């Protein structure tokens, strides 16, 4: 089974009012060389639109990679509150 198919089997419960990922300072992202968060995220959560970083936190796999690769510690990262986030039961 392809990894994309496996990811499709995961289930999410999104806490729309409390994103568990946030960019701390968008000005830093504008100057960030290569923006490694985009290429390192296995779920494609980060998307640069030319002006700002869109963070589609709903699809986050909670792997923590973006927090490690960001050279400026510019991502506020926490686990979703209880009962929210990814459910790996099917993946
Ligand atoms: S790696 Fe960090 S500073 Fe660079 S674009 Fe991503 S969030 Fe912004
Ligand atoms: S924790 Fe992992 S899946 Fe979630 S946004 Fe960061 S790199 Fe992507």
Coordinates of C-alpha atoms and ligand atoms in Angstrom, one line a residue:
X1 CA 0.0 0.0 0.0
X2 CA 1.4 3.4 -0.9
X3 CA 2.1 5.9 1.9
X4 CA -0.6 8.3 0.4
X5 CA -3.1 5.5 0.7
X6 CA -2.1 4.9 4.3
X7 CA -2.4 8.5 5.2
X8 CA -5.8 8.6 3.7
X9 CA -6.9 6.0 6.3
X10 CA -6.0 8.3 9.2
X11 CA -8.8 10.1 11.0
X12 CA -8.7 13.6 12.4
X13 CA -10.7 15.6 14.9
X14 CA -9.9 19.2 14.4
X15 CA -10.0 21.9 17.1
X16 CA -10.8 24.8 14.8
X17 CA -10.7 27.4 17.5
X18 CA -7.3 26.3 18.9
X19 CA -4.8 25.7 16.2
X20 CA -1.9 23.7 17.7
X21 CA 0.6 25.1 15.2
X22 CA 1.2 28.8 14.7
X23 CA 3.8 30.9 13.0
X24 CA 5.2 33.2 15.7
X25 CA 6.6 35.9 13.4
X26 CA 5.7 36.0 9.7
X27 CA 8.5 38.5 9.0
X28 CA 11.0 35.8 9.8
X29 CA 9.4 33.4 7.3
X30 CA 9.7 36.1 4.6
X31 CA 13.5 36.1 5.1
X32 CA 13.9 32.4 5.7
X33 CA 16.1 30.7 3.2
X34 CA 14.6 27.6 1.5
X35 CA 11.7 27.5 4.1
X36 CA 12.6 23.9 5.2
X37 CA 9.3 23.5 7.0
X38 CA 7.6 23.1 3.6
X39 CA 9.7 20.3 2.3
X40 CA 10.1 18.5 5.6
X41 CA 6.5 18.2 6.5
X42 CA 5.2 14.8 5.4
X43 CA 1.6 16.0 5.4
X44 CA 2.1 19.2 3.4
X45 CA 0.8 21.4 6.2
X46 CA 3.0 24.5 5.2
X47 CA 2.3 26.4 2.0
X48 CA 4.0 29.7 1.0
X49 CA 1.7 31.9 -1.0
X50 CA 4.3 34.5 -1.9
X51 CA 3.4 36.7 1.0
X52 CA 2.8 34.6 4.0
X53 CA 2.8 31.0 5.3
X54 CA -0.4 29.1 5.3
X55 CA -0.6 26.5 8.0
X56 CA -3.1 23.8 7.3
X57 CA -2.8 22.4 10.8
X58 CA -5.9 20.1 10.3
X59 CA -3.7 17.6 8.5
X60 CA -0.8 17.5 11.0
X61 CA 0.5 14.1 11.8
X62 CA 2.1 15.4 15.1
X63 CA 5.5 14.1 14.1
X64 CA 7.3 17.2 15.4
X65 CA 9.7 17.5 12.4
X66 CA 8.8 21.1 11.6
X67 CA 9.7 22.2 15.1
X68 CA 13.1 20.7 14.7
X69 CA 13.9 21.9 11.2
X70 CA 12.8 25.5 11.6
X71 CA 16.1 27.4 12.0
X72 CA 14.5 30.2 13.9
X73 CA 12.3 28.3 16.3
X74 CA 9.5 30.3 14.7
X75 CA 6.7 27.7 15.1
X76 CA 4.6 27.6 18.2
X77 CA 4.0 23.9 18.5
X78 CA 1.9 22.0 21.0
X79 CA -0.1 18.8 21.0
X80 CA -3.8 19.3 20.3
X81 CA -6.0 19.2 23.4
X82 CA -7.3 15.8 24.5
X83 CA -9.6 14.1 22.0
X84 CA -8.4 16.3 19.2
X85 CA -5.8 15.8 16.5
X86 CA -4.9 12.7 14.5
X87 CA -6.3 9.2 15.3
X88 CA -3.8 6.6 14.1
X89 CA -6.2 3.7 14.6
X90 CA -6.6 3.0 10.9
X91 CA -3.2 4.1 9.5
Ligands
LIG1 S1 11.3 27.1 8.6 FE1 10.5 28.4 10.2 S2 11.1 30.5 9.7 FE2 11.4 29.2 7.9 S3 9.5 29.5 6.7 FE3 9.3 27.7 8.0 S4 8.3 28.4 9.9 FE4 9.1 30.2 8.8
LIG2 S1 4.4 18.1 13.2 FE1 5.0 16.9 11.4 S2 3.1 16.7 10.2 FE2 2.7 18.3 11.7 S3 3.1 20.2 10.6 FE3 5.0 19.6 11.7 S4 6.2 18.4 10.2 FE4 4.0 18.5 9.5

